Structure formats: C-alpha cells, structure tokens
Amino acid sequence: MYRIQIPATSANLGAGFDALGLALTYYNYVEMEECDRLDIASADDIEVPCDERNLIYLSAKDLYAVCGRKLEGLKLRQTNNIPMARGLGSSSACIIAGLVGANKMLGDPLTKDDLVDLAAQIEGHPDNTAPALLGGIVTAVFDGRKVHWVKQEVYTKLKFVAMIPDFELKTEEARACLPKEVSHKDAVYNLSRAALFSASLLTGKFENLRTAVHDKLHQPYRMELIPGCREVFDIAYTHGAYAGYISGAGPTVMAIVDEENKFFAGKMKFSLDNAGLGGWQVKELAIDNEGTLITDV
Ligand code: HSE
C-alpha cells in the first residue's frame, strides 16, 4: 500500500494565466494499492465518486495504458482536505495522485517529465498539475503535447492567505466566461506583469507584487461570477496585503502577506464577518517546496 501526499496549488498568480502556479502547505492524502476490483472510499466525510468516474482511478488507468498495461482494479482511500471547485487545485491533486501512485505500482517506468506532460494532457493546462507534482513556483508552457517547465524553490517571508468562500465555481464555467480574443495592448499588459511577478517574488522585490497581479485576461470577467470578491480584495489591501489575486479559476481570493503582518488572518476574518461575508473562511498557508510525496505503508 502506498500513501501519497499531494499539495494544493494556486494557479495564474494574477497575470500568468495558464502559465504560473505554486504549491501550498495544504494537503490531500491518498492510500493506494492494486486490487482485482474497484474499492474506493473516502477516509473522511467528503463525498467522492466511488466508481469508474473517480479521477484518481482514471488517471492511474491512463498511466497504465501509456505503459501498455491494463489496470484491473484499484483500492483507494482518499482524505480530501483541499476544498473542491474553489481554485485550489483539487482536481489536479487527484490527477497527480493517480499518476504518481500508478507509476510507483509499475516500478517507476515514467520520468518526472513524462508525468508533468501526461498530467497536463489530462487537465488541459499545466499551471496546477506541474506545481502539485513538483512543488515550489512553476513556470510552464504547454505546447499541446509537452510541457516546458522550470521549478523554482521559494524561501521567503511571505504567507499566502486564502479567503475561501462557501460556494463552488466550476473551472468550465469560469473558463466559458472568458473572451475568445484579446487586444495586443492587453496581451502586453499581461505578459509584462506575469514576468514581473516571478522575478519580484524570487528576488524579494515584494512592492512590485500589487502591480504584477493585475491582469486583463481573466480576473475582470471572473470577478462578476464571485459575489463579494471586490470587497474581499479591498479588505485584504486595507490590512496590508502586498497583493491579492483570484486563485486559479476562483472563487478563492489569495492574499500575499508579509510574515511580519502577524494578525492578518484574524483581522481579515473579523472584517469579513462584519461586512456580511461570514461564509468566507480564512486559511493561512505558505509555499510548499517539496511537491508530491509517496511512501510505502
Ligand atoms: N489556469 C486555469 C484557469 C486554472 O484559470 O482556468 C484553473 O484550473
């Protein structure tokens, strides 16, 4: 039996739509072993699909197929701490769990690069799957077949504080609201900021982050789908966040905060409750530099 620990991820990081993502210290756990049938259960009270639609199983089956093998069955026990459909990479965590577990069961025939590519093909974009596997901040370009990526470990005095609402937003819906075309000016607006984000994060020029997270490709459209979002941003800036952005496809809003700003999370929760936004949970996280871990149990 293998035990897999997979981190939550925050994608886009403002302007880096479908290209930038980082791993967070917030984990799902999956216990996995080969079995002659499907035996899937939740190890907590979170409901998961227990049949062939299960994403961990489907991803494991894909990896077996790539290796010319048939997966007859699978025993899975899932602990789902990462909330679903909230922009924190819960689907990617399932995909990575399935791939890493299946690869281990077959004796590690695929390389890390292979897993990054396969995960992006399953998910359609690499900005959650790659950091979920690799950890750190990952810059990734998916050319349709292969992912060209760089992982950078981040050791900063920054906290990532997630404001997670009590409603879901499906990625398909949050992608369907985006424009099919954008202007040259907007493209330049975004690419310059995406580049500024990683450079500023990695060199400690945090005063740039507020400018770097602005974008014209997705956040203005998605904001309309997230009631309370604007107010959450305003409150985060009032309490001294360096930057705030919609995490992945939303609806979670992520604030980047200095570790010296000790009571940010408490102040945030108090202000949200006072503003009638009591359904928003506040969770203080940091960057995970390890990525997915698998152990024998
Ligand atoms: N880059 C993706 C998006 C992340 O924004 O739609 C969500 O899966």
mmCIF file of C-alpha atoms and ligand atoms in Angstrom:
data_model
loop_
_atom_site.group_PDB
_atom_site.id
_atom_site.type_symbol
_atom_site.label_atom_id
_atom_site.label_comp_id
_atom_site.label_asym_id
_atom_site.label_seq_id
_atom_site.Cartn_x
_atom_site.Cartn_y
_atom_site.Cartn_z
ATOM 1 C CA MET A 1 0.000 0.000 0.000
ATOM 2 C CA TYR A 2 1.318 3.460 -0.904
ATOM 3 C CA ARG A 3 0.486 6.712 0.833
ATOM 4 C CA ILE A 4 0.602 9.820 -1.327
ATOM 5 C CA GLN A 5 0.648 13.407 -0.064
ATOM 6 C CA ILE A 6 -0.339 15.980 -2.683
ATOM 7 C CA PRO A 7 -0.259 19.755 -2.122
ATOM 8 C CA ALA A 8 -2.964 22.251 -3.008
ATOM 9 C CA THR A 9 -1.940 24.681 -5.725
ATOM 10 C CA SER A 10 -2.695 28.255 -6.674
ATOM 11 C CA ALA A 11 -2.594 28.919 -10.415
ATOM 12 C CA ASN A 12 -2.290 32.009 -12.613
ATOM 13 C CA LEU A 13 -0.881 34.197 -9.797
ATOM 14 C CA GLY A 14 -2.694 37.131 -11.351
ATOM 15 C CA ALA A 15 -1.342 37.731 -14.832
ATOM 16 C CA GLY A 16 0.233 34.348 -15.588
ATOM 17 C CA PHE A 17 -2.913 32.749 -16.981
ATOM 18 C CA ASP A 18 -2.375 29.007 -17.632
ATOM 19 C CA ALA A 19 1.384 29.504 -17.142
ATOM 20 C CA LEU A 20 2.279 30.199 -13.489
ATOM 21 C CA GLY A 21 1.379 28.226 -10.388
ATOM 22 C CA LEU A 22 2.697 27.409 -6.956
ATOM 23 C CA ALA A 23 2.238 24.665 -4.388
ATOM 24 C CA LEU A 24 0.848 25.347 -0.920
ATOM 25 C CA THR A 25 1.160 23.742 2.521
ATOM 26 C CA TYR A 26 -2.334 22.258 2.413
ATOM 27 C CA TYR A 27 -2.606 18.575 1.507
ATOM 28 C CA ASN A 28 -4.771 15.753 0.269
ATOM 29 C CA TYR A 29 -3.769 12.191 1.145
ATOM 30 C CA VAL A 30 -4.441 9.063 -0.861
ATOM 31 C CA GLU A 31 -3.742 5.471 0.088
ATOM 32 C CA MET A 32 -3.498 3.260 -2.956
ATOM 33 C CA GLU A 33 -2.872 -0.340 -3.880
ATOM 34 C CA GLU A 34 -3.617 -2.639 -6.791
ATOM 35 C CA CYS A 35 -6.727 -4.739 -6.369
ATOM 36 C CA ASP A 36 -8.817 -7.079 -8.561
ATOM 37 C CA ARG A 37 -11.791 -4.658 -8.429
ATOM 38 C CA LEU A 38 -12.597 -1.031 -7.667
ATOM 39 C CA ASP A 39 -12.669 -0.399 -3.925
ATOM 40 C CA ILE A 40 -12.835 3.364 -3.387
ATOM 41 C CA ALA A 41 -13.813 5.106 -0.178
ATOM 42 C CA SER A 42 -13.415 8.432 1.498
ATOM 43 C CA ALA A 43 -11.317 8.394 4.660
ATOM 44 C CA ASP A 44 -13.162 11.497 5.890
ATOM 45 C CA ASP A 45 -16.731 12.698 5.447
ATOM 46 C CA ILE A 46 -16.134 14.254 1.996
ATOM 47 C CA GLU A 47 -18.096 12.513 -0.755
ATOM 48 C CA VAL A 48 -16.026 11.208 -3.675
ATOM 49 C CA PRO A 49 -17.044 9.227 -6.769
ATOM 50 C CA CYS A 50 -16.559 5.562 -5.888
ATOM 51 C CA ASP A 51 -16.938 4.178 -9.436
ATOM 52 C CA GLU A 52 -15.139 4.439 -12.816
ATOM 53 C CA ARG A 53 -15.661 8.224 -12.817
ATOM 54 C CA ASN A 54 -13.167 8.647 -9.977
ATOM 55 C CA LEU A 55 -10.424 10.983 -11.247
ATOM 56 C CA ILE A 56 -7.604 9.291 -9.315
ATOM 57 C CA TYR A 57 -8.592 5.937 -10.778
ATOM 58 C CA LEU A 58 -8.989 7.391 -14.304
ATOM 59 C CA SER A 59 -5.551 8.998 -14.150
ATOM 60 C CA ALA A 60 -3.962 5.780 -12.872
ATOM 61 C CA LYS A 61 -5.668 3.912 -15.705
ATOM 62 C CA ASP A 62 -4.258 6.416 -18.233
ATOM 63 C CA LEU A 63 -0.742 5.870 -16.948
ATOM 64 C CA TYR A 64 -1.162 2.088 -17.158
ATOM 65 C CA ALA A 65 -2.416 2.472 -20.760
ATOM 66 C CA VAL A 66 0.612 4.603 -21.673
ATOM 67 C CA CYS A 67 2.825 1.813 -20.285
ATOM 68 C CA GLY A 68 0.906 -0.820 -22.259
ATOM 69 C CA ARG A 69 -0.752 -2.280 -19.179
ATOM 70 C CA LYS A 70 -4.362 -2.729 -18.110
ATOM 71 C CA LEU A 71 -5.427 -1.611 -14.655
ATOM 72 C CA GLU A 72 -7.848 -4.281 -13.436
ATOM 73 C CA GLY A 73 -8.875 -2.575 -10.231
ATOM 74 C CA LEU A 74 -7.679 -0.255 -7.510
ATOM 75 C CA LYS A 75 -8.107 0.239 -3.793
ATOM 76 C CA LEU A 76 -8.207 3.919 -2.832
ATOM 77 C CA ARG A 77 -8.728 5.706 0.468
ATOM 78 C CA GLN A 78 -8.989 9.458 -0.012
ATOM 79 C CA THR A 79 -8.575 12.230 2.545
ATOM 80 C CA ASN A 80 -9.731 15.424 0.861
ATOM 81 C CA ASN A 81 -8.626 18.478 2.792
ATOM 82 C CA ILE A 82 -8.395 20.685 -0.317
ATOM 83 C CA PRO A 83 -11.907 22.050 -0.921
ATOM 84 C CA MET A 84 -13.363 21.174 -4.320
ATOM 85 C CA ALA A 85 -14.138 23.668 -7.096
ATOM 86 C CA ARG A 86 -12.558 26.546 -5.134
ATOM 87 C CA GLY A 87 -9.494 27.347 -7.260
ATOM 88 C CA LEU A 88 -7.033 25.427 -5.085
ATOM 89 C CA GLY A 89 -6.202 22.578 -7.440
ATOM 90 C CA SER A 90 -8.336 19.755 -6.028
ATOM 91 C CA SER A 91 -8.734 18.086 -9.469
ATOM 92 C CA SER A 92 -5.033 18.378 -10.184
ATOM 93 C CA ALA A 93 -4.305 16.787 -6.815
ATOM 94 C CA CYS A 94 -6.423 13.774 -7.896
ATOM 95 C CA ILE A 95 -4.688 13.555 -11.288
ATOM 96 C CA ILE A 96 -1.225 13.717 -9.723
ATOM 97 C CA ALA A 97 -2.159 11.174 -7.034
ATOM 98 C CA GLY A 98 -3.365 8.749 -9.721
ATOM 99 C CA LEU A 99 -0.260 9.189 -11.885
ATOM 100 C CA VAL A 100 2.326 9.074 -9.098
ATOM 101 C CA GLY A 101 0.659 6.076 -7.420
ATOM 102 C CA ALA A 102 0.251 4.138 -10.659
ATOM 103 C CA ASN A 103 3.825 4.883 -11.712
ATOM 104 C CA LYS A 104 5.089 3.560 -8.372
ATOM 105 C CA MET A 105 2.924 0.413 -8.675
ATOM 106 C CA LEU A 106 4.584 -0.291 -12.044
ATOM 107 C CA GLY A 107 8.115 0.264 -10.703
ATOM 108 C CA ASP A 108 8.562 3.901 -11.807
ATOM 109 C CA PRO A 109 8.761 3.421 -15.606
ATOM 110 C CA LEU A 110 7.904 7.075 -16.355
ATOM 111 C CA THR A 111 10.150 10.040 -15.584
ATOM 112 C CA LYS A 112 9.097 13.222 -13.812
ATOM 113 C CA ASP A 113 8.952 14.966 -17.195
ATOM 114 C CA ASP A 114 6.639 12.243 -18.513
ATOM 115 C CA LEU A 115 4.340 12.717 -15.525
ATOM 116 C CA VAL A 116 4.258 16.505 -15.989
ATOM 117 C CA ASP A 117 3.314 16.009 -19.674
ATOM 118 C CA LEU A 118 0.683 13.369 -19.015
ATOM 119 C CA ALA A 119 -0.921 15.398 -16.213
ATOM 120 C CA ALA A 120 -1.170 18.485 -18.454
ATOM 121 C CA GLN A 121 -2.760 16.416 -21.216
ATOM 122 C CA ILE A 122 -5.380 15.122 -18.778
ATOM 123 C CA GLU A 123 -6.082 18.548 -17.214
ATOM 124 C CA GLY A 124 -5.682 20.665 -20.359
ATOM 125 C CA HIS A 125 -3.303 23.188 -18.798
ATOM 126 C CA PRO A 126 -0.197 22.724 -16.627
ATOM 127 C CA ASP A 127 -0.384 25.502 -14.043
ATOM 128 C CA ASN A 128 -1.909 23.386 -11.231
ATOM 129 C CA THR A 129 -0.692 19.907 -12.133
ATOM 130 C CA ALA A 130 3.000 20.852 -12.512
ATOM 131 C CA PRO A 131 3.392 22.568 -9.115
ATOM 132 C CA ALA A 132 1.245 19.870 -7.470
ATOM 133 C CA LEU A 133 3.825 17.314 -8.617
ATOM 134 C CA LEU A 134 6.997 19.394 -8.331
ATOM 135 C CA GLY A 135 6.329 21.928 -5.546
ATOM 136 C CA GLY A 136 7.671 25.489 -5.450
ATOM 137 C CA ILE A 137 6.670 28.014 -8.091
ATOM 138 C CA VAL A 138 6.478 26.548 -11.577
ATOM 139 C CA THR A 139 6.591 28.421 -14.864
ATOM 140 C CA ALA A 140 5.182 26.206 -17.597
ATOM 141 C CA VAL A 141 4.374 26.332 -21.287
ATOM 142 C CA PHE A 142 2.198 23.511 -22.642
ATOM 143 C CA ASP A 143 2.574 23.196 -26.421
ATOM 144 C CA GLY A 144 -0.258 20.666 -26.650
ATOM 145 C CA ARG A 145 1.973 17.628 -26.230
ATOM 146 C CA LYS A 146 4.843 18.604 -23.997
ATOM 147 C CA VAL A 147 5.285 20.900 -21.054
ATOM 148 C CA HIS A 148 8.382 23.099 -20.992
ATOM 149 C CA TRP A 149 8.820 23.986 -17.343
ATOM 150 C CA VAL A 150 11.041 25.437 -14.657
ATOM 151 C CA LYS A 151 10.506 24.790 -10.966
ATOM 152 C CA GLN A 152 11.962 27.282 -8.529
ATOM 153 C CA GLU A 153 12.052 26.753 -4.793
ATOM 154 C CA VAL A 154 10.915 29.779 -2.851
ATOM 155 C CA TYR A 155 12.196 30.675 0.600
ATOM 156 C CA THR A 156 10.539 33.925 1.553
ATOM 157 C CA LYS A 157 8.994 35.660 4.496
ATOM 158 C CA LEU A 158 5.676 35.614 2.676
ATOM 159 C CA LYS A 159 2.435 33.990 3.748
ATOM 160 C CA PHE A 160 -0.253 33.066 1.269
ATOM 161 C CA VAL A 161 -3.601 33.656 2.928
ATOM 162 C CA ALA A 162 -6.540 32.008 1.179
ATOM 163 C CA MET A 163 -10.009 33.507 1.515
ATOM 164 C CA ILE A 164 -12.243 30.581 0.575
ATOM 165 C CA PRO A 165 -15.974 31.193 0.088
ATOM 166 C CA ASP A 166 -18.681 28.677 0.947
ATOM 167 C CA PHE A 167 -19.739 28.329 -2.706
ATOM 168 C CA GLU A 168 -18.171 26.492 -5.626
ATOM 169 C CA LEU A 169 -17.200 27.760 -9.072
ATOM 170 C CA LYS A 170 -16.557 25.077 -11.666
ATOM 171 C CA THR A 171 -13.493 25.667 -13.831
ATOM 172 C CA GLU A 172 -15.528 25.015 -17.020
ATOM 173 C CA GLU A 173 -17.903 27.839 -16.088
ATOM 174 C CA ALA A 174 -15.036 30.149 -15.131
ATOM 175 C CA ARG A 175 -13.328 29.456 -18.497
ATOM 176 C CA ALA A 176 -16.540 29.793 -20.508
ATOM 177 C CA CYS A 177 -16.901 33.442 -19.437
ATOM 178 C CA LEU A 178 -13.555 34.471 -20.954
ATOM 179 C CA PRO A 179 -13.272 36.349 -24.268
ATOM 180 C CA LYS A 180 -12.133 34.404 -27.341
ATOM 181 C CA GLU A 181 -9.789 37.209 -28.409
ATOM 182 C CA VAL A 182 -7.879 39.990 -26.669
ATOM 183 C CA SER A 183 -6.133 43.107 -27.932
ATOM 184 C CA HIS A 184 -2.378 43.396 -28.496
ATOM 185 C CA LYS A 185 -2.331 46.016 -25.735
ATOM 186 C CA ASP A 186 -3.959 43.636 -23.228
ATOM 187 C CA ALA A 187 -1.594 40.834 -24.201
ATOM 188 C CA VAL A 188 1.393 43.091 -23.460
ATOM 189 C CA TYR A 189 -0.259 44.236 -20.218
ATOM 190 C CA ASN A 190 -0.401 40.623 -19.033
ATOM 191 C CA LEU A 191 2.881 39.216 -20.256
ATOM 192 C CA SER A 192 4.881 42.055 -18.697
ATOM 193 C CA ARG A 193 3.147 41.568 -15.362
ATOM 194 C CA ALA A 194 3.478 37.776 -15.370
ATOM 195 C CA ALA A 195 7.226 38.131 -15.913
ATOM 196 C CA LEU A 196 7.404 40.792 -13.197
ATOM 197 C CA PHE A 197 5.610 38.508 -10.735
ATOM 198 C CA SER A 198 8.115 35.664 -10.659
ATOM 199 C CA ALA A 199 11.121 37.946 -10.839
ATOM 200 C CA SER A 200 9.810 40.044 -7.937
ATOM 201 C CA LEU A 201 8.776 37.058 -5.826
ATOM 202 C CA LEU A 202 12.124 35.358 -6.277
ATOM 203 C CA THR A 203 14.266 38.423 -5.640
ATOM 204 C CA GLY A 204 12.243 39.798 -2.734
ATOM 205 C CA LYS A 205 11.004 42.923 -4.509
ATOM 206 C CA PHE A 206 7.573 42.488 -2.923
ATOM 207 C CA GLU A 207 6.484 46.083 -3.510
ATOM 208 C CA ASN A 208 6.070 45.107 -7.185
ATOM 209 C CA LEU A 209 3.574 42.333 -6.483
ATOM 210 C CA ARG A 210 0.490 44.559 -6.365
ATOM 211 C CA THR A 211 1.176 45.767 -9.909
ATOM 212 C CA ALA A 212 2.269 42.312 -11.049
ATOM 213 C CA VAL A 213 -1.020 40.558 -10.161
ATOM 214 C CA HIS A 214 -3.155 42.883 -12.278
ATOM 215 C CA ASP A 215 -4.471 41.243 -15.415
ATOM 216 C CA LYS A 216 -6.840 41.722 -18.314
ATOM 217 C CA LEU A 217 -7.288 38.122 -19.452
ATOM 218 C CA HIS A 218 -9.420 36.518 -16.771
ATOM 219 C CA GLN A 219 -9.873 38.251 -13.409
ATOM 220 C CA PRO A 220 -12.131 41.111 -14.564
ATOM 221 C CA TYR A 221 -14.525 38.549 -16.110
ATOM 222 C CA ARG A 222 -14.422 36.061 -13.256
ATOM 223 C CA MET A 223 -14.982 38.729 -10.627
ATOM 224 C CA GLU A 224 -18.538 39.000 -11.903
ATOM 225 C CA LEU A 225 -19.083 35.320 -11.033
ATOM 226 C CA ILE A 226 -17.818 35.715 -7.460
ATOM 227 C CA PRO A 227 -20.153 37.676 -5.184
ATOM 228 C CA GLY A 228 -18.186 39.640 -2.572
ATOM 229 C CA CYS A 229 -14.886 39.283 -4.431
ATOM 230 C CA ARG A 230 -14.194 43.014 -4.828
ATOM 231 C CA GLU A 231 -14.839 43.636 -1.150
ATOM 232 C CA VAL A 232 -12.513 40.788 -0.165
ATOM 233 C CA PHE A 233 -9.740 42.411 -2.241
ATOM 234 C CA ASP A 234 -10.413 45.823 -0.645
ATOM 235 C CA ILE A 235 -10.324 44.409 2.869
ATOM 236 C CA ALA A 236 -7.101 42.481 2.153
ATOM 237 C CA TYR A 237 -5.375 45.649 0.933
ATOM 238 C CA THR A 238 -6.704 47.596 3.930
ATOM 239 C CA HIS A 239 -4.991 45.065 6.196
ATOM 240 C CA GLY A 240 -1.665 45.480 4.396
ATOM 241 C CA ALA A 241 -1.523 42.628 1.853
ATOM 242 C CA TYR A 242 1.238 43.060 -0.738
ATOM 243 C CA ALA A 243 -1.120 41.695 -3.387
ATOM 244 C CA GLY A 244 -4.411 39.894 -3.925
ATOM 245 C CA TYR A 245 -5.495 37.764 -6.849
ATOM 246 C CA ILE A 246 -8.148 35.213 -7.800
ATOM 247 C CA SER A 247 -6.598 31.808 -7.155
ATOM 248 C CA GLY A 248 -6.807 29.677 -10.310
ATOM 249 C CA ALA A 249 -10.302 29.867 -11.771
ATOM 250 C CA GLY A 250 -11.654 31.097 -8.412
ATOM 251 C CA PRO A 251 -13.652 31.640 -6.326
ATOM 252 C CA THR A 252 -10.872 31.687 -3.682
ATOM 253 C CA VAL A 253 -9.086 35.020 -3.309
ATOM 254 C CA MET A 254 -5.418 34.734 -2.363
ATOM 255 C CA ALA A 255 -3.587 37.450 -0.442
ATOM 256 C CA ILE A 256 0.201 37.620 -0.360
ATOM 257 C CA VAL A 257 1.246 38.913 3.031
ATOM 258 C CA ASP A 258 4.488 39.617 4.890
ATOM 259 C CA GLU A 259 5.136 37.275 7.825
ATOM 260 C CA GLU A 260 5.614 40.384 9.990
ATOM 261 C CA ASN A 261 1.943 41.147 9.384
ATOM 262 C CA LYS A 262 1.137 38.741 12.217
ATOM 263 C CA PHE A 263 -2.584 39.183 12.696
ATOM 264 C CA PHE A 264 -3.593 39.498 9.040
ATOM 265 C CA ALA A 265 -5.740 36.333 9.048
ATOM 266 C CA GLY A 266 -7.583 37.284 12.239
ATOM 267 C CA LYS A 267 -8.185 40.852 11.061
ATOM 268 C CA MET A 268 -9.384 39.551 7.704
ATOM 269 C CA LYS A 269 -11.888 37.140 9.275
ATOM 270 C CA PHE A 270 -13.193 39.796 11.653
ATOM 271 C CA SER A 271 -13.683 42.315 8.822
ATOM 272 C CA LEU A 272 -15.275 39.746 6.518
ATOM 273 C CA ASP A 273 -17.782 38.776 9.221
ATOM 274 C CA ASN A 274 -18.564 42.460 9.821
ATOM 275 C CA ALA A 275 -19.056 43.040 6.095
ATOM 276 C CA GLY A 276 -21.640 40.243 5.907
ATOM 277 C CA LEU A 277 -19.122 37.901 4.277
ATOM 278 C CA GLY A 278 -19.045 35.383 7.128
ATOM 279 C CA GLY A 279 -19.232 32.494 4.640
ATOM 280 C CA TRP A 280 -15.625 33.181 3.640
ATOM 281 C CA GLN A 281 -13.108 31.050 5.506
ATOM 282 C CA VAL A 282 -9.570 32.417 6.020
ATOM 283 C CA LYS A 283 -6.659 29.978 5.823
ATOM 284 C CA GLU A 284 -3.017 30.925 6.348
ATOM 285 C CA LEU A 285 -0.636 28.917 4.151
ATOM 286 C CA ALA A 286 2.938 29.002 2.867
ATOM 287 C CA ILE A 287 4.692 27.783 -0.261
ATOM 288 C CA ASP A 288 5.406 24.037 -0.339
ATOM 289 C CA ASN A 289 8.758 23.325 -1.999
ATOM 290 C CA GLU A 290 8.549 19.515 -1.945
ATOM 291 C CA GLY A 291 5.600 18.701 -4.194
ATOM 292 C CA THR A 292 4.010 15.276 -4.084
ATOM 293 C CA LEU A 293 5.492 12.702 -1.728
ATOM 294 C CA ILE A 294 4.878 8.950 -1.834
ATOM 295 C CA THR A 295 5.750 6.442 0.876
ATOM 296 C CA ASP A 296 5.272 2.729 1.472
ATOM 297 C CA VAL A 297 2.909 1.970 4.354
HETATM 298 N N1 HSE B 1 -5.354 28.395 -15.458
HETATM 299 C C1 HSE B 1 -6.593 27.750 -15.115
HETATM 300 C C2 HSE B 1 -7.713 28.740 -15.281
HETATM 301 C C3 HSE B 1 -6.514 27.271 -13.686
HETATM 302 O O1 HSE B 1 -7.553 29.865 -14.835
HETATM 303 O O2 HSE B 1 -8.751 28.409 -15.861
HETATM 304 C C4 HSE B 1 -7.765 26.593 -13.246
HETATM 305 O O3 HSE B 1 -7.718 25.238 -13.407
#
